[in-house]
Amino acid sequence: MDDIKTPVNAADTLYRVLIADDEPIIREGIREAMDWAALGMQVVGEAEDGEEALERAVELNVHVVLVDMNMPFLNGIGLIRALQEQCPGVRYLIISGHDEFAYAQEAVRLGVEDYILKPVQAEQLKAALERLRRRLDEEHQRTAYVRQAAQQIERNIPLLRQRFCQEWMEGELGEKNLTEQLAFLQLPSVSPVQVGVVRWPAAEARQTILRENDRQLFLFAVENIITELLENRPHVLFREGSGLIGICLWQEAGEEIASLLEQQISACLNIAVHAYVESHTGTLEEVPETYRHCRAQVYEEVKLSPLVRRARQLIQEEYAERELTLESLASRLQVSAVYLSRVLKKELNDSFVTLVTRARIRKAAQLLDSTALPIHTIAERVGYDTQHYFSTAFKKTMGISPAQYRKNGGTDNSSAGPM
């Protein structure tokens, strides 16, 4: 005999059978005629009418019901229909004294395994039960394989998410495929709100003094720090190249997150990284474009002097302060205002005023998109003394007024790109 696969109830070793017939002698004959253990089955109950059979089948959590078609209260077809709703995994074998085409036709429609006429021949019943046992074995084996595969996938979800994001950023996945994979990987089905890149230049150096094991440990540590700073926000981290970590973030982490990442990684690991995080307001298919821009920007960082990087960081953090001026910033950085102005223009190709304005307008656009705050309140929050001054700066930068921007749900005519 073949090995018996695990039944529905893992505590049992045999498939549980219920015999439903209104004639006691028939029930006894069926029960005594079979070597149930050899069939991998066990008769766990009997019933003399359809209603009792329904109750006992549910109570005993059976796998197989031998059904007499003409039981009182609830006939065989009615019993099968009721059980299909309450116990959809049960299999049925009909034993009937009526060779009626209508019964047989309905039985086939309901998925009954076999239809045996009375008087029951032991060999015929045994053959039918053996066929049924093989089908149950195959079904439970398939279920075990599916369950095992599901468990394997669940264990590998983090790795699958990383690989998916790598493919996504290559821009080769269509919108339908993206939506399906996001759902499969238990990620939000909408676009990430921020996309970013963290680069560790030393890891990319050809003649690095780091051994491969050490490099991997450092990258793993960097990923842990990023995850801690993002707290419980839904996100995926993925690697591209030897020293590049991509970030897809589905909950806003704030504009200062890039600076925080650089500072925390430097403080914890004593290594210098460049981080760049950008808001994304486009479609799923447009995410790779935002990612490529982040990647390009983070590679540009190496060309910036520490002074300019620090100046830009302070502007990004303190743009809303009305007291923020070129002179005050230069004083904090311990250089002259003339020198700071010159290096900002040389390395960023923008003036101090442009950099501050861009930071303020970018934040204002986010508030217009995501809140119902009055425009004058938004103006104050981003560092403007008057709504008029704010509206003038906004229109000059974005091409339309704040009111029009909010009404239209944004604009493509934006020059307030990330700093």
Short mmCIF file of C-alpha atoms in Angstrom, two decimals:
data_model
loop_
_atom_site.label_atom_id
_atom_site.label_comp_id
_atom_site.label_asym_id
_atom_site.label_seq_id
_atom_site.Cartn_x
_atom_site.Cartn_y
_atom_site.Cartn_z
CA MET A 1 0.00 0.00 0.00
CA ASP A 2 1.18 3.52 -0.78
CA ASP A 3 2.13 5.78 2.09
CA ILE A 4 -0.81 7.85 3.32
CA LYS A 5 -0.29 11.58 2.98
CA THR A 6 -1.22 13.89 5.82
CA PRO A 7 -5.01 14.39 5.95
CA VAL A 8 -6.76 17.71 6.56
CA ASN A 9 -6.49 17.19 10.29
CA ALA A 10 -2.79 16.60 10.88
CA ALA A 11 -3.52 14.85 14.19
CA ASP A 12 -5.17 11.93 12.30
CA THR A 13 -3.39 9.27 10.28
CA LEU A 14 -6.38 8.01 8.27
CA TYR A 15 -9.01 9.67 6.10
CA ARG A 16 -12.23 9.95 8.11
CA VAL A 17 -15.36 8.46 6.57
CA LEU A 18 -19.06 8.99 7.36
CA ILE A 19 -21.69 6.49 6.15
CA ALA A 20 -25.10 8.10 5.57
CA ASP A 21 -27.97 5.68 4.82
CA ASP A 22 -31.45 5.29 6.31
CA GLU A 23 -31.16 1.46 6.36
CA PRO A 24 -29.12 0.11 9.33
CA ILE A 25 -28.39 -3.15 7.53
CA ILE A 26 -26.87 -1.25 4.60
CA ARG A 27 -24.70 0.85 6.90
CA GLU A 28 -23.51 -2.25 8.74
CA GLY A 29 -22.85 -4.12 5.53
CA ILE A 30 -20.71 -1.32 4.12
CA ARG A 31 -18.83 -0.92 7.39
CA GLU A 32 -18.08 -4.64 7.74
CA ALA A 33 -17.33 -5.36 4.08
CA MET A 34 -14.22 -3.21 3.82
CA ASP A 35 -10.75 -3.42 5.34
CA TRP A 36 -10.78 0.32 6.06
CA ALA A 37 -7.28 0.49 7.50
CA ALA A 38 -5.87 -1.10 4.34
CA LEU A 39 -7.67 1.58 2.37
CA GLY A 40 -6.08 4.27 4.52
CA MET A 41 -9.49 5.15 5.92
CA GLN A 42 -11.48 4.97 9.13
CA VAL A 43 -15.26 5.00 9.61
CA VAL A 44 -15.77 7.63 12.29
CA GLY A 45 -19.55 7.92 12.20
CA GLU A 46 -22.92 6.96 10.73
CA ALA A 47 -26.16 8.80 10.06
CA GLU A 48 -29.69 7.61 9.22
CA ASP A 49 -31.00 10.80 7.63
CA GLY A 50 -29.68 13.79 5.73
CA GLU A 51 -29.93 16.31 8.54
CA GLU A 52 -28.06 14.06 10.96
CA ALA A 53 -25.45 13.39 8.27
CA LEU A 54 -24.91 17.12 7.77
CA GLU A 55 -24.49 17.72 11.49
CA ARG A 56 -22.13 14.77 12.03
CA ALA A 57 -20.01 15.47 8.95
CA VAL A 58 -19.33 19.00 10.19
CA GLU A 59 -18.80 17.86 13.79
CA LEU A 60 -16.38 15.05 12.86
CA ASN A 61 -14.54 17.04 10.17
CA VAL A 62 -14.73 14.12 7.75
CA HIS A 63 -12.92 13.73 4.45
CA VAL A 64 -15.35 11.30 2.75
CA VAL A 65 -19.13 10.84 2.92
CA LEU A 66 -20.87 7.74 1.51
CA VAL A 67 -24.28 9.17 0.59
CA ASP A 68 -27.62 7.38 0.11
CA MET A 69 -29.71 9.42 -2.31
CA ASN A 70 -33.13 8.78 -0.72
CA MET A 71 -32.71 9.63 2.96
CA PRO A 72 -35.52 11.32 4.91
CA PHE A 73 -35.57 15.04 5.84
CA LEU A 74 -32.69 15.89 3.49
CA ASN A 75 -31.93 13.75 0.44
CA GLY A 76 -28.46 13.01 -0.89
CA ILE A 77 -28.33 15.90 -3.37
CA GLY A 78 -29.49 18.35 -0.69
CA LEU A 79 -26.89 16.99 1.74
CA ILE A 80 -24.08 17.37 -0.80
CA ARG A 81 -25.10 20.94 -1.62
CA ALA A 82 -25.23 21.88 2.07
CA LEU A 83 -21.86 20.27 2.79
CA GLN A 84 -20.21 21.97 -0.16
CA GLU A 85 -20.98 25.29 1.50
CA GLN A 86 -19.88 24.27 5.00
CA CYS A 87 -17.11 21.75 4.23
CA PRO A 88 -15.84 22.45 0.71
CA GLY A 89 -13.00 19.92 0.94
CA VAL A 90 -15.21 16.86 1.53
CA ARG A 91 -15.43 14.14 -1.15
CA TYR A 92 -18.61 12.16 -1.90
CA LEU A 93 -19.41 8.66 -3.07
CA ILE A 94 -23.10 8.07 -3.85
CA ILE A 95 -24.75 4.72 -3.09
CA SER A 96 -28.28 4.60 -4.47
CA GLY A 97 -31.08 2.16 -5.19
CA HIS A 98 -32.23 4.24 -8.13
CA ASP A 99 -30.58 4.15 -11.52
CA GLU A 100 -32.00 7.49 -12.57
CA PHE A 101 -30.26 9.64 -15.16
CA ALA A 102 -31.34 12.88 -13.46
CA TYR A 103 -29.67 11.84 -10.20
CA ALA A 104 -26.48 10.78 -11.96
CA GLN A 105 -26.38 13.97 -14.00
CA GLU A 106 -26.76 16.17 -10.90
CA ALA A 107 -24.15 14.11 -9.05
CA VAL A 108 -21.62 14.70 -11.82
CA ARG A 109 -22.40 18.42 -11.79
CA LEU A 110 -21.74 18.52 -8.04
CA GLY A 111 -18.38 16.79 -8.44
CA VAL A 112 -19.31 13.44 -6.86
CA GLU A 113 -16.44 10.95 -7.13
CA ASP A 114 -18.46 7.80 -7.93
CA TYR A 115 -22.04 6.61 -8.27
CA ILE A 116 -22.67 3.01 -7.11
CA LEU A 117 -26.00 1.18 -7.37
CA LYS A 118 -27.48 -1.06 -4.68
CA PRO A 119 -27.09 -3.86 -3.91
CA VAL A 120 -23.50 -2.85 -3.31
CA GLN A 121 -20.82 -5.20 -4.59
CA ALA A 122 -17.84 -5.30 -2.23
CA GLU A 123 -15.25 -5.31 -5.02
CA GLN A 124 -16.95 -2.43 -6.80
CA LEU A 125 -17.05 -0.38 -3.59
CA LYS A 126 -13.44 -1.26 -2.77
CA ALA A 127 -12.29 -0.15 -6.23
CA ALA A 128 -14.20 3.13 -5.91
CA LEU A 129 -12.72 3.80 -2.46
CA GLU A 130 -9.20 3.03 -3.68
CA ARG A 131 -9.61 5.50 -6.54
CA LEU A 132 -10.93 8.07 -4.09
CA ARG A 133 -8.01 7.47 -1.71
CA ARG A 134 -5.51 8.02 -4.53
CA ARG A 135 -7.19 11.30 -5.47
CA LEU A 136 -7.11 12.43 -1.84
CA ASP A 137 -3.44 11.48 -1.58
CA GLU A 138 -2.62 13.46 -4.72
CA GLU A 139 -4.62 16.45 -3.52
CA HIS A 140 -2.97 16.51 -0.11
CA GLN A 141 0.44 16.09 -1.70
CA ARG A 142 -0.26 19.09 -3.92
CA THR A 143 -1.46 21.03 -0.89
CA ALA A 144 1.74 20.13 0.96
CA TYR A 145 3.86 21.27 -2.00
CA VAL A 146 1.94 24.54 -2.26
CA ARG A 147 2.23 25.14 1.48
CA GLN A 148 5.96 24.38 1.37
CA ALA A 149 6.40 26.74 -1.58
CA ALA A 150 4.41 29.46 0.21
CA GLN A 151 6.60 29.08 3.30
CA GLN A 152 9.74 29.24 1.17
CA ILE A 153 8.49 32.40 -0.55
CA GLU A 154 7.60 33.96 2.79
CA ARG A 155 11.11 33.32 4.09
CA ASN A 156 12.58 34.88 0.96
CA ILE A 157 10.27 37.91 0.73
CA PRO A 158 13.04 40.40 1.69
CA LEU A 159 15.36 39.05 -1.02
CA LEU A 160 12.55 38.94 -3.58
CA ARG A 161 11.68 42.56 -2.80
CA GLN A 162 15.27 43.61 -3.38
CA ARG A 163 15.49 41.79 -6.72
CA PHE A 164 12.14 43.22 -7.79
CA CYS A 165 13.29 46.77 -7.03
CA GLN A 166 16.51 46.20 -8.95
CA GLU A 167 14.50 45.11 -12.01
CA TRP A 168 12.03 47.94 -11.46
CA MET A 169 14.75 50.58 -11.47
CA GLU A 170 16.00 49.22 -14.79
CA GLY A 171 12.64 50.34 -16.22
CA GLU A 172 11.72 47.01 -17.80
CA LEU A 173 8.44 46.31 -15.94
CA GLY A 174 5.06 47.50 -17.22
CA GLU A 175 2.39 49.00 -14.95
CA LYS A 176 0.29 45.80 -14.75
CA ASN A 177 3.33 43.71 -13.91
CA LEU A 178 4.41 46.28 -11.32
CA THR A 179 1.02 46.30 -9.60
CA GLU A 180 0.85 42.50 -9.50
CA GLN A 181 4.36 42.12 -8.11
CA LEU A 182 3.86 44.83 -5.49
CA ALA A 183 0.76 42.98 -4.25
CA PHE A 184 2.56 39.61 -4.31
CA LEU A 185 5.46 41.04 -2.31
CA GLN A 186 3.06 42.64 0.21
CA LEU A 187 4.12 46.18 -0.70
CA PRO A 188 1.83 49.20 -1.22
CA SER A 189 0.32 49.20 -4.72
CA VAL A 190 0.98 52.93 -5.15
CA SER A 191 4.17 54.74 -6.08
CA PRO A 192 6.77 55.33 -3.37
CA VAL A 193 6.67 58.91 -2.07
CA GLN A 194 10.46 59.16 -1.84
CA VAL A 195 13.29 57.53 -3.75
CA GLY A 196 16.91 57.74 -2.78
CA VAL A 197 20.47 56.51 -3.10
CA VAL A 198 23.23 56.09 -0.53
CA ARG A 199 26.71 55.79 -2.00
CA TRP A 200 29.86 54.65 -0.25
CA PRO A 201 32.62 55.77 -2.64
CA ALA A 202 35.39 53.89 -0.83
CA ALA A 203 33.67 50.56 -1.53
CA GLU A 204 33.87 51.23 -5.28
CA ALA A 205 37.59 51.99 -5.32
CA ARG A 206 39.53 49.46 -7.39
CA GLN A 207 42.45 49.32 -5.02
CA THR A 208 40.46 49.32 -1.81
CA ILE A 209 42.23 48.08 1.26
CA LEU A 210 39.02 46.49 2.49
CA ARG A 211 38.62 42.75 2.20
CA GLU A 212 35.37 41.59 0.59
CA ASN A 213 34.02 40.27 3.89
CA ASP A 214 34.66 43.61 5.57
CA ARG A 215 33.07 45.50 2.69
CA GLN A 216 29.93 43.37 2.91
CA LEU A 217 29.78 43.84 6.69
CA PHE A 218 30.01 47.60 6.33
CA LEU A 219 27.28 47.66 3.66
CA PHE A 220 25.08 45.49 5.86
CA ALA A 221 25.70 47.88 8.76
CA VAL A 222 24.82 50.85 6.53
CA GLU A 223 21.54 49.15 5.60
CA ASN A 224 20.76 48.57 9.28
CA ILE A 225 21.35 52.24 10.08
CA ILE A 226 19.10 53.31 7.19
CA THR A 227 16.37 50.96 8.39
CA GLU A 228 16.62 52.30 11.95
CA LEU A 229 16.35 55.90 10.77
CA LEU A 230 13.33 55.06 8.59
CA GLU A 231 11.75 53.45 11.67
CA ASN A 232 8.56 51.58 10.74
CA ARG A 233 7.94 53.34 7.45
CA PRO A 234 7.30 50.84 4.63
CA HIS A 235 10.42 50.71 2.48
CA VAL A 236 12.74 48.51 0.48
CA LEU A 237 16.53 48.75 0.34
CA PHE A 238 18.41 47.21 -2.58
CA ARG A 239 21.99 47.21 -3.80
CA GLU A 240 23.28 48.26 -7.17
CA GLY A 241 26.98 47.92 -7.77
CA SER A 242 29.60 47.53 -5.09
CA GLY A 243 28.85 50.59 -3.00
CA LEU A 244 25.38 51.80 -3.95
CA ILE A 245 22.22 51.26 -1.88
CA GLY A 246 18.86 52.23 -3.39
CA ILE A 247 15.85 53.26 -1.29
CA CYS A 248 12.13 53.11 -2.12
CA LEU A 249 10.06 54.69 0.64
CA TRP A 250 6.24 54.61 0.81
CA GLN A 251 5.91 57.05 3.72
CA GLU A 252 7.46 60.52 3.89
CA ALA A 253 10.65 60.61 5.97
CA GLY A 254 11.21 64.35 5.73
CA GLU A 255 13.51 66.45 3.58
CA GLU A 256 16.35 66.18 6.07
CA ILE A 257 16.56 62.38 5.81
CA ALA A 258 19.55 62.43 3.45
CA SER A 259 21.57 64.63 5.82
CA LEU A 260 20.56 62.45 8.77
CA LEU A 261 21.69 59.33 6.94
CA GLU A 262 25.10 60.81 6.15
CA GLN A 263 25.59 62.05 9.72
CA GLN A 264 24.46 58.85 11.41
CA ILE A 265 26.49 56.54 9.18
CA SER A 266 29.57 58.71 9.67
CA ALA A 267 29.09 58.79 13.44
CA CYS A 268 28.48 55.03 13.79
CA LEU A 269 30.86 53.57 11.22
CA ASN A 270 33.40 56.37 10.67
CA ILE A 271 32.98 56.16 6.91
CA ALA A 272 31.95 58.89 4.46
CA VAL A 273 28.85 58.27 2.37
CA HIS A 274 26.84 60.46 0.04
CA ALA A 275 23.04 60.32 0.33
CA TYR A 276 20.42 61.83 -1.91
CA VAL A 277 16.65 61.44 -1.42
CA GLU A 278 14.03 62.94 -3.70
CA SER A 279 10.23 63.16 -3.50
CA HIS A 280 8.34 61.21 -6.16
CA THR A 281 4.88 62.30 -7.31
CA GLY A 282 4.67 60.42 -10.60
CA THR A 283 3.40 57.00 -11.64
CA LEU A 284 4.84 53.59 -10.88
CA GLU A 285 6.47 53.49 -14.30
CA GLU A 286 8.14 56.85 -13.68
CA VAL A 287 9.90 55.74 -10.49
CA PRO A 288 13.03 54.56 -12.36
CA GLU A 289 13.44 58.06 -13.80
CA THR A 290 13.43 59.56 -10.30
CA TYR A 291 15.87 56.88 -9.18
CA ARG A 292 18.24 57.60 -12.07
CA HIS A 293 18.18 61.28 -11.18
CA CYS A 294 19.04 60.44 -7.55
CA ARG A 295 21.87 58.23 -8.70
CA ALA A 296 23.25 60.94 -10.97
CA GLN A 297 23.04 63.48 -8.17
CA VAL A 298 24.81 61.29 -5.65
CA TYR A 299 27.68 60.76 -8.09
CA GLU A 300 27.93 64.52 -8.47
CA GLU A 301 28.47 64.83 -4.71
CA VAL A 302 32.06 63.74 -5.01
CA LYS A 303 32.77 66.91 -6.96
CA LEU A 304 31.48 69.15 -4.17
CA SER A 305 33.74 70.59 -1.53
CA PRO A 306 32.93 69.91 2.14
CA LEU A 307 32.09 73.61 2.54
CA VAL A 308 29.45 73.57 -0.19
CA ARG A 309 27.99 70.30 1.02
CA ARG A 310 27.65 71.71 4.54
CA ALA A 311 26.21 74.99 3.27
CA ARG A 312 23.63 73.17 1.18
CA GLN A 313 22.73 70.92 4.10
CA LEU A 314 22.12 73.92 6.38
CA ILE A 315 19.95 75.59 3.73
CA GLN A 316 17.88 72.40 3.38
CA GLU A 317 17.43 72.21 7.13
CA GLU A 318 16.84 75.91 7.92
CA TYR A 319 15.19 77.36 4.81
CA ALA A 320 12.10 78.34 6.85
CA GLU A 321 14.12 80.61 9.15
CA ARG A 322 13.59 84.26 8.23
CA GLU A 323 16.96 85.10 9.77
CA LEU A 324 18.76 82.82 7.30
CA THR A 325 20.97 85.08 5.16
CA LEU A 326 24.14 84.66 3.19
CA GLU A 327 25.99 86.54 5.91
CA SER A 328 24.59 84.44 8.77
CA LEU A 329 25.37 81.22 6.91
CA ALA A 330 28.90 82.34 6.07
CA SER A 331 29.48 83.26 9.70
CA ARG A 332 28.45 79.79 10.87
CA LEU A 333 30.76 78.22 8.32
CA GLN A 334 33.58 80.59 9.30
CA VAL A 335 34.15 81.99 5.80
CA SER A 336 33.40 85.36 4.24
CA ALA A 337 30.05 85.94 2.55
CA VAL A 338 31.81 86.86 -0.70
CA TYR A 339 33.79 83.61 -0.73
CA LEU A 340 30.73 81.48 0.13
CA SER A 341 28.69 83.14 -2.61
CA ARG A 342 31.45 82.48 -5.12
CA VAL A 343 31.91 78.76 -4.31
CA LEU A 344 28.16 78.12 -4.26
CA LYS A 345 27.87 79.61 -7.73
CA LYS A 346 30.92 77.74 -8.97
CA GLU A 347 30.01 74.28 -7.64
CA LEU A 348 26.18 74.36 -7.68
CA ASN A 349 25.73 76.91 -10.46
CA ASP A 350 23.20 78.72 -8.24
CA SER A 351 23.21 81.68 -5.90
CA PHE A 352 22.41 81.54 -2.21
CA VAL A 353 19.02 83.22 -2.82
CA THR A 354 18.13 80.71 -5.55
CA LEU A 355 19.02 77.77 -3.31
CA VAL A 356 16.89 79.09 -0.43
CA THR A 357 13.99 79.96 -2.74
CA ARG A 358 14.08 76.52 -4.32
CA ALA A 359 14.01 74.80 -0.93
CA ARG A 360 11.09 76.96 0.23
CA ILE A 361 9.05 76.53 -2.96
CA ARG A 362 9.62 72.79 -3.01
CA LYS A 363 8.29 72.48 0.54
CA ALA A 364 5.40 74.83 -0.26
CA ALA A 365 4.40 72.67 -3.23
CA GLN A 366 4.37 69.60 -0.97
CA LEU A 367 2.13 71.39 1.54
CA LEU A 368 -0.22 72.55 -1.24
CA ASP A 369 -0.46 68.97 -2.50
CA SER A 370 -0.90 67.24 0.84
CA THR A 371 -2.73 69.68 3.13
CA ALA A 372 -5.67 72.08 3.13
CA LEU A 373 -3.69 74.79 4.91
CA PRO A 374 -4.46 78.37 3.78
CA ILE A 375 -1.89 79.81 1.41
CA HIS A 376 -0.88 82.54 3.87
CA THR A 377 -0.14 79.86 6.50
CA ILE A 378 1.98 77.91 4.03
CA ALA A 379 3.85 81.11 3.16
CA GLU A 380 4.71 81.64 6.84
CA ARG A 381 5.74 78.01 7.33
CA VAL A 382 8.27 78.11 4.52
CA GLY A 383 9.84 81.39 5.62
CA TYR A 384 8.03 84.23 3.80
CA ASP A 385 6.86 87.37 5.59
CA THR A 386 3.90 88.00 3.31
CA GLN A 387 1.62 85.96 1.09
CA HIS A 388 2.22 88.40 -1.76
CA TYR A 389 5.98 87.90 -1.67
CA PHE A 390 5.49 84.13 -1.45
CA SER A 391 3.02 84.06 -4.37
CA THR A 392 5.39 86.10 -6.53
CA ALA A 393 8.31 83.76 -5.80
CA PHE A 394 6.14 80.66 -6.31
CA LYS A 395 4.82 81.81 -9.69
CA LYS A 396 8.28 82.79 -10.86
CA THR A 397 9.62 79.38 -9.94
CA MET A 398 6.69 77.09 -10.81
CA GLY A 399 5.06 79.01 -13.64
CA ILE A 400 1.66 79.31 -11.97
CA SER A 401 0.30 80.78 -8.73
CA PRO A 402 -0.06 78.72 -5.54
CA ALA A 403 -3.86 78.78 -5.91
CA GLN A 404 -3.67 77.50 -9.48
CA TYR A 405 -1.14 74.84 -8.48
CA ARG A 406 -3.47 73.52 -5.77
CA LYS A 407 -6.50 73.67 -8.07
CA ASN A 408 -4.75 71.85 -10.90
CA GLY A 409 -3.15 69.29 -8.63
CA GLY A 410 0.37 70.34 -9.56
CA THR A 411 2.21 71.29 -12.72
CA ASP A 412 4.84 69.83 -15.02
CA ASN A 413 6.28 73.28 -15.61
CA SER A 414 8.48 73.07 -12.54
CA SER A 415 11.94 74.44 -12.17
CA ALA A 416 11.97 73.91 -8.42
CA GLY A 417 13.99 70.77 -8.73
CA PRO A 418 15.84 69.17 -5.81
CA MET A 419 18.97 70.86 -4.59
#
